[in-house]
mmCIF file of C-alpha atoms in Angstrom:
data_model
loop_
_atom_site.group_PDB
_atom_site.id
_atom_site.type_symbol
_atom_site.label_atom_id
_atom_site.label_comp_id
_atom_site.label_asym_id
_atom_site.label_seq_id
_atom_site.Cartn_x
_atom_site.Cartn_y
_atom_site.Cartn_z
ATOM 1 C CA LEU A 1 153.163 201.574 97.535
ATOM 2 C CA ALA A 2 149.863 202.845 99.030
ATOM 3 C CA ILE A 3 147.980 201.704 95.895
ATOM 4 C CA LEU A 4 149.542 198.460 95.792
ATOM 5 C CA MET A 5 149.234 197.576 99.214
ATOM 6 C CA GLY A 6 144.237 199.167 98.870
ATOM 7 C CA ALA A 7 144.966 196.204 95.833
ATOM 8 C CA ASN A 8 145.914 193.645 97.517
ATOM 9 C CA LEU A 9 144.245 193.956 100.756
ATOM 10 C CA LEU A 10 140.720 194.127 98.231
ATOM 11 C CA VAL A 11 142.142 191.393 96.034
ATOM 12 C CA GLY A 12 142.302 189.115 99.585
ATOM 13 C CA VAL A 13 139.266 190.088 101.086
ATOM 14 C CA LEU A 14 136.725 189.808 97.886
ATOM 15 C CA ASN A 15 138.979 186.503 97.487
ATOM 16 C CA LEU A 16 137.584 185.071 100.329
ATOM 17 C CA VAL A 17 133.231 185.822 99.164
ATOM 18 C CA PRO A 18 131.787 182.421 99.986
ATOM 19 C CA GLY A 19 131.052 181.193 96.001
ATOM 20 C CA LEU A 20 133.219 179.170 93.251
ATOM 21 C CA PRO A 21 134.917 179.552 92.860
ATOM 22 C CA LEU A 22 136.535 181.951 94.916
ATOM 23 C CA ASP A 23 138.356 180.825 97.682
ATOM 24 C CA GLY A 24 136.253 181.515 100.188
ATOM 25 C CA ARG A 25 134.071 178.982 98.740
ATOM 26 C CA ARG A 26 136.293 176.606 101.022
ATOM 27 C CA VAL A 27 134.661 177.742 103.784
ATOM 28 C CA LEU A 28 131.385 177.400 103.465
ATOM 29 C CA LYS A 29 131.966 174.489 101.009
ATOM 30 C CA ALA A 30 133.379 172.787 104.091
ATOM 31 C CA ALA A 31 130.499 174.214 107.144
ATOM 32 C CA VAL A 32 127.200 172.629 104.076
ATOM 33 C CA TRP A 33 129.620 169.232 104.324
ATOM 34 C CA GLY A 34 130.185 169.279 107.934
ATOM 35 C CA ILE A 35 126.146 170.109 108.445
ATOM 36 C CA SER A 36 124.714 167.333 105.778
ATOM 37 C CA GLY A 37 127.909 165.204 105.730
ATOM 38 C CA ASP A 38 127.957 165.275 101.481
ATOM 39 C CA PRO A 39 130.651 166.147 100.155
ATOM 40 C CA HIS A 40 129.224 166.887 97.059
ATOM 41 C CA ARG A 41 126.533 168.769 98.162
ATOM 42 C CA GLY A 42 129.203 171.524 99.528
ATOM 43 C CA THR A 43 130.023 172.074 96.096
ATOM 44 C CA ILE A 44 126.958 172.600 94.888
ATOM 45 C CA VAL A 45 125.946 175.192 97.236
ATOM 46 C CA ALA A 46 129.145 176.871 96.692
ATOM 47 C CA GLY A 47 128.550 176.790 92.966
ATOM 48 C CA TRP A 48 125.087 178.601 94.037
ATOM 49 C CA GLY A 49 127.092 181.232 96.139
ATOM 50 C CA GLY A 50 129.223 182.063 92.905
ATOM 51 C CA ARG A 51 126.603 182.008 91.168
ATOM 52 C CA VAL A 52 125.235 184.658 93.245
ATOM 53 C CA VAL A 53 127.795 186.696 93.390
ATOM 54 C CA ALA A 54 128.190 186.972 89.807
ATOM 55 C CA ALA A 55 124.867 188.023 89.872
ATOM 56 C CA LEU A 56 126.001 191.194 92.006
ATOM 57 C CA VAL A 57 128.760 192.217 90.141
ATOM 58 C CA LEU A 58 127.333 193.060 87.507
ATOM 59 C CA VAL A 59 124.781 195.682 89.620
ATOM 60 C CA TRP A 60 127.953 196.800 91.046
ATOM 61 C CA PRO A 61 127.864 199.590 89.367
ATOM 62 C CA LEU A 62 124.805 200.931 89.181
ATOM 63 C CA VAL A 63 125.689 200.751 93.246
ATOM 64 C CA GLN A 64 128.584 202.688 92.929
ATOM 65 C CA ALA A 65 127.184 205.166 91.367
ATOM 66 C CA GLU A 66 124.721 205.318 94.319
ATOM 67 C CA LEU A 67 127.885 205.368 96.697
ATOM 68 C CA TRP A 68 130.223 207.457 95.387
ATOM 69 C CA GLY A 69 127.798 209.939 92.929
ATOM 70 C CA SER A 70 130.227 208.794 89.776
ATOM 71 C CA GLU A 71 128.059 207.656 86.451
ATOM 72 C CA PRO A 72 129.523 204.507 85.441
ATOM 73 C CA ASP A 73 131.549 204.069 81.999
ATOM 74 C CA LEU A 74 131.659 201.775 79.720
ATOM 75 C CA LEU A 75 135.431 200.418 80.838
ATOM 76 C CA ASP A 76 133.195 199.786 83.640
ATOM 77 C CA PHE A 77 130.157 197.303 82.616
ATOM 78 C CA VAL A 78 133.408 195.440 80.424
ATOM 79 C CA LEU A 79 134.727 194.910 83.756
ATOM 80 C CA VAL A 80 131.910 193.804 85.208
ATOM 81 C CA VAL A 81 130.231 191.290 82.708
ATOM 82 C CA VAL A 82 134.486 190.024 82.138
ATOM 83 C CA VAL A 83 134.319 189.301 85.854
ATOM 84 C CA ALA A 84 131.160 187.996 86.057
ATOM 85 C CA ALA A 85 131.112 186.287 83.381
ATOM 86 C CA PHE A 86 134.540 184.526 85.382
ATOM 87 C CA LEU A 87 133.205 183.423 88.146
ATOM 88 C CA TRP A 88 129.379 182.364 86.494
ATOM 89 C CA THR A 89 131.407 179.960 84.269
ATOM 90 C CA GLY A 90 133.306 178.172 87.084
ATOM 91 C CA ALA A 91 131.004 178.565 89.362
ATOM 92 C CA SER A 92 128.939 175.934 87.116
ATOM 93 C CA ALA A 93 131.685 174.128 86.149
ATOM 94 C CA SER A 94 132.714 172.980 89.560
ATOM 95 C CA MET A 95 128.965 172.644 90.196
ATOM 96 C CA ALA A 96 128.901 169.519 86.653
ATOM 97 C CA ALA A 97 131.607 168.341 88.340
ATOM 98 C CA ALA A 98 130.327 167.896 91.610
ATOM 99 C CA ARG A 99 126.175 166.009 90.239
ATOM 100 C CA PHE A 100 128.765 164.318 88.172
ATOM 101 C CA ARG A 101 130.997 162.611 90.967
ATOM 102 C CA ARG A 102 127.947 162.443 92.970
ATOM 103 C CA ARG A 103 126.765 159.705 90.545
ATOM 104 C CA LEU A 104 129.066 157.880 89.945
ATOM 105 C CA PRO A 105 128.756 155.505 93.380
ATOM 106 C CA HIS A 106 126.136 153.881 91.316
ATOM 107 C CA LEU A 107 128.115 152.661 88.998
ATOM 108 C CA ALA A 108 129.523 148.742 89.591
ATOM 109 C CA ALA A 109 130.649 146.673 86.194
ATOM 110 C CA ARG A 110 129.716 143.883 88.913
ATOM 111 C CA ALA A 111 126.476 144.686 88.531
ATOM 112 C CA LEU A 112 125.755 146.351 84.580
ATOM 113 C CA ALA A 113 127.602 142.569 83.479
ATOM 114 C CA ARG A 114 125.653 140.931 80.459
ATOM 115 C CA ARG A 115 125.460 136.798 80.260
ATOM 116 C CA THR A 116 127.995 136.057 77.726
ATOM 117 C CA LEU A 117 128.155 133.113 75.521
ATOM 118 C CA ALA A 118 132.264 131.663 74.577
ATOM 119 C CA VAL A 119 131.829 130.310 70.858
ATOM 120 C CA PRO A 120 135.060 128.772 69.245
ATOM 121 C CA GLY A 121 136.307 131.588 66.467
ATOM 122 C CA ASP A 122 135.875 129.813 63.378
ATOM 123 C CA LEU A 123 131.554 129.017 64.452
ATOM 124 C CA PRO A 124 128.947 130.596 61.417
ATOM 125 C CA LEU A 125 128.179 134.379 62.927
ATOM 126 C CA ALA A 126 124.164 132.733 62.925
ATOM 127 C CA GLU A 127 124.727 129.542 64.747
ATOM 128 C CA ALA A 128 126.631 132.125 67.516
ATOM 129 C CA VAL A 129 123.610 133.825 67.450
ATOM 130 C CA ARG A 130 120.485 131.396 67.950
ATOM 131 C CA ARG A 131 123.152 130.003 70.942
ATOM 132 C CA ALA A 132 123.066 133.424 72.685
ATOM 133 C CA GLN A 133 119.541 133.389 71.824
ATOM 134 C CA GLU A 134 119.319 129.918 73.620
ATOM 135 C CA ALA A 135 121.384 131.141 76.183
ATOM 136 C CA ALA A 136 120.048 134.463 77.427
ATOM 137 C CA ALA A 137 122.933 135.892 76.571
ATOM 138 C CA GLY A 138 123.228 139.098 76.171
ATOM 139 C CA SER A 139 127.108 139.464 74.373
ATOM 140 C CA ILE A 140 129.328 137.012 72.777
ATOM 141 C CA LEU A 141 132.469 135.800 73.506
ATOM 142 C CA THR A 142 135.205 133.971 71.056
ATOM 143 C CA VAL A 143 137.277 131.101 72.382
ATOM 144 C CA GLY A 144 140.857 130.294 70.793
ATOM 145 C CA PRO A 145 141.961 126.107 71.365
ATOM 146 C CA ASP A 146 143.018 125.801 74.559
ATOM 147 C CA GLY A 147 139.511 127.789 75.556
ATOM 148 C CA ARG A 148 141.085 130.725 76.475
ATOM 149 C CA PRO A 149 139.302 134.285 75.986
ATOM 150 C CA VAL A 150 140.698 136.224 72.387
ATOM 151 C CA GLY A 151 137.787 138.724 71.258
ATOM 152 C CA LEU A 152 134.435 139.736 72.344
ATOM 153 C CA VAL A 153 131.821 140.457 69.297
ATOM 154 C CA ASN A 154 130.956 143.838 68.257
ATOM 155 C CA GLU A 155 126.897 144.389 68.662
ATOM 156 C CA ALA A 156 127.074 147.303 66.795
ATOM 157 C CA ALA A 157 129.653 145.456 63.947
ATOM 158 C CA LEU A 158 126.913 142.556 64.320
ATOM 159 C CA LEU A 159 124.047 144.236 63.638
ATOM 160 C CA ALA A 160 125.109 145.734 60.833
ATOM 161 C CA THR A 161 125.332 142.485 59.452
ATOM 162 C CA PRO A 162 122.343 140.766 57.194
ATOM 163 C CA GLU A 163 120.673 137.895 58.044
ATOM 164 C CA GLU A 164 121.769 136.648 55.362
ATOM 165 C CA ARG A 165 125.252 136.635 55.463
ATOM 166 C CA ARG A 166 125.533 134.943 59.300
ATOM 167 C CA PRO A 167 125.823 131.211 57.669
ATOM 168 C CA TRP A 168 128.445 132.251 55.396
ATOM 169 C CA MET A 169 130.240 133.994 58.475
ATOM 170 C CA ALA A 170 133.236 133.506 61.324
ATOM 171 C CA THR A 171 132.066 134.998 64.458
ATOM 172 C CA ALA A 172 135.270 135.972 64.598
ATOM 173 C CA THR A 173 134.830 138.565 61.875
ATOM 174 C CA VAL A 174 132.854 140.877 63.650
ATOM 175 C CA ALA A 175 135.046 140.652 66.674
ATOM 176 C CA ARG A 176 137.189 143.381 68.513
ATOM 177 C CA THR A 177 139.996 141.211 69.241
ATOM 178 C CA LEU A 178 141.494 141.052 73.196
ATOM 179 C CA GLU A 179 143.860 144.057 72.957
ATOM 180 C CA PRO A 180 145.380 145.414 76.845
ATOM 181 C CA GLY A 181 142.682 147.888 78.325
ATOM 182 C CA LEU A 182 139.738 145.282 77.208
ATOM 183 C CA THR A 183 140.410 142.852 79.844
ATOM 184 C CA LEU A 184 138.603 144.444 83.330
ATOM 185 C CA PRO A 185 138.446 143.501 86.852
ATOM 186 C CA ALA A 186 134.781 142.343 87.377
ATOM 187 C CA ASP A 187 135.410 144.407 90.623
ATOM 188 C CA LEU A 188 135.522 148.125 89.098
ATOM 189 C CA ALA A 189 132.999 150.933 90.417
ATOM 190 C CA GLY A 190 132.291 154.206 90.433
ATOM 191 C CA GLU A 191 135.305 156.396 89.414
ATOM 192 C CA GLU A 192 137.635 153.630 89.058
ATOM 193 C CA LEU A 193 135.463 151.921 86.223
ATOM 194 C CA VAL A 194 134.827 155.604 84.403
ATOM 195 C CA LEU A 195 139.158 155.756 84.363
ATOM 196 C CA ALA A 196 139.650 152.463 83.134
ATOM 197 C CA ILE A 197 136.572 152.591 80.269
ATOM 198 C CA SER A 198 138.658 155.955 79.103
ATOM 199 C CA ARG A 199 142.206 155.296 79.390
ATOM 200 C CA HIS A 200 141.321 152.690 76.664
ATOM 201 C CA PRO A 201 137.859 153.752 74.948
ATOM 202 C CA ALA A 202 135.863 150.716 73.128
ATOM 203 C CA ALA A 203 132.261 150.067 73.317
ATOM 204 C CA GLU A 204 132.827 146.476 75.220
ATOM 205 C CA TYR A 205 135.223 145.358 78.099
ATOM 206 C CA LEU A 206 135.460 141.594 79.232
ATOM 207 C CA LEU A 207 134.988 141.664 82.909
ATOM 208 C CA LEU A 208 137.175 138.316 84.210
ATOM 209 C CA GLU A 209 137.189 137.878 88.130
ATOM 210 C CA PRO A 210 140.161 137.878 90.392
ATOM 211 C CA ASP A 211 141.246 134.330 89.838
ATOM 212 C CA GLY A 212 141.086 134.742 86.282
ATOM 213 C CA SER A 213 137.384 133.344 85.200
ATOM 214 C CA VAL A 214 135.323 135.006 82.910
ATOM 215 C CA TYR A 215 132.278 136.610 84.999
ATOM 216 C CA GLY A 216 130.974 138.427 81.135
ATOM 217 C CA VAL A 217 130.949 141.641 79.060
ATOM 218 C CA LEU A 218 130.265 144.429 80.058
ATOM 219 C CA SER A 219 129.133 147.305 77.537
ATOM 220 C CA THR A 220 129.479 151.269 77.553
ATOM 221 C CA SER A 221 125.912 152.043 76.008
ATOM 222 C CA ASP A 222 125.487 150.262 78.984
ATOM 223 C CA VAL A 223 127.090 152.444 81.789
ATOM 224 C CA ASP A 224 125.728 155.469 79.670
ATOM 225 C CA GLN A 225 121.828 154.629 80.678
ATOM 226 C CA ALA A 226 123.024 153.716 84.185
ATOM 227 C CA PHE A 227 124.679 156.843 83.983
ATOM 228 C CA ARG A 228 121.754 159.404 82.972
ATOM 229 C CA ASN A 229 119.023 157.112 84.946
ATOM 230 C CA HIS A 230 121.015 158.320 88.329
ATOM 231 C CA THR A 231 120.590 162.526 86.815
#
């Protein structure tokens, strides 16, 4: 019982060390958050605290030899490496997540949208491209006889189509049908935008206004570029 009590007390005290992923990081994170007003900064500082703790754990066998005069054995070194690796990887993962969330507010579907041109699906691809260039549109939307959106021209498929074949191909042949998940509200931003894209991975998405009208097209390549620009 005495050994069990001592072990639990040691675990409890160590868990209060101010570093990720230990519980003590909550105190440090809250303190930095309160001072700076930035919750992500608190997580990053707590992550660095976890890395410092991991480095200190590695030198524990040497401290043990100085305090108790007992030479550390191989098992001692193996244990500290395992514990230090756990602390370091946990802290690094939390810091990466904080940096990721810090950049999310800069992502807004409306700001990243490309102007789109609506054309009939049976229009020759070469003519659709010519009209899009003339209208300075960055995307092409195919519509049915009733004018409703039917598909989105895939940029990669378009670029892979030789120009000499485009006059003989219908635009719909390089368009992806608008399935559920490929239409998104134009007001999506931040984490909601990332979650919507991750639920239905695609190269392009049609952005709609609240009244159902077309606002533009969102390309995932533009989202990735905007995310990297705010790294």
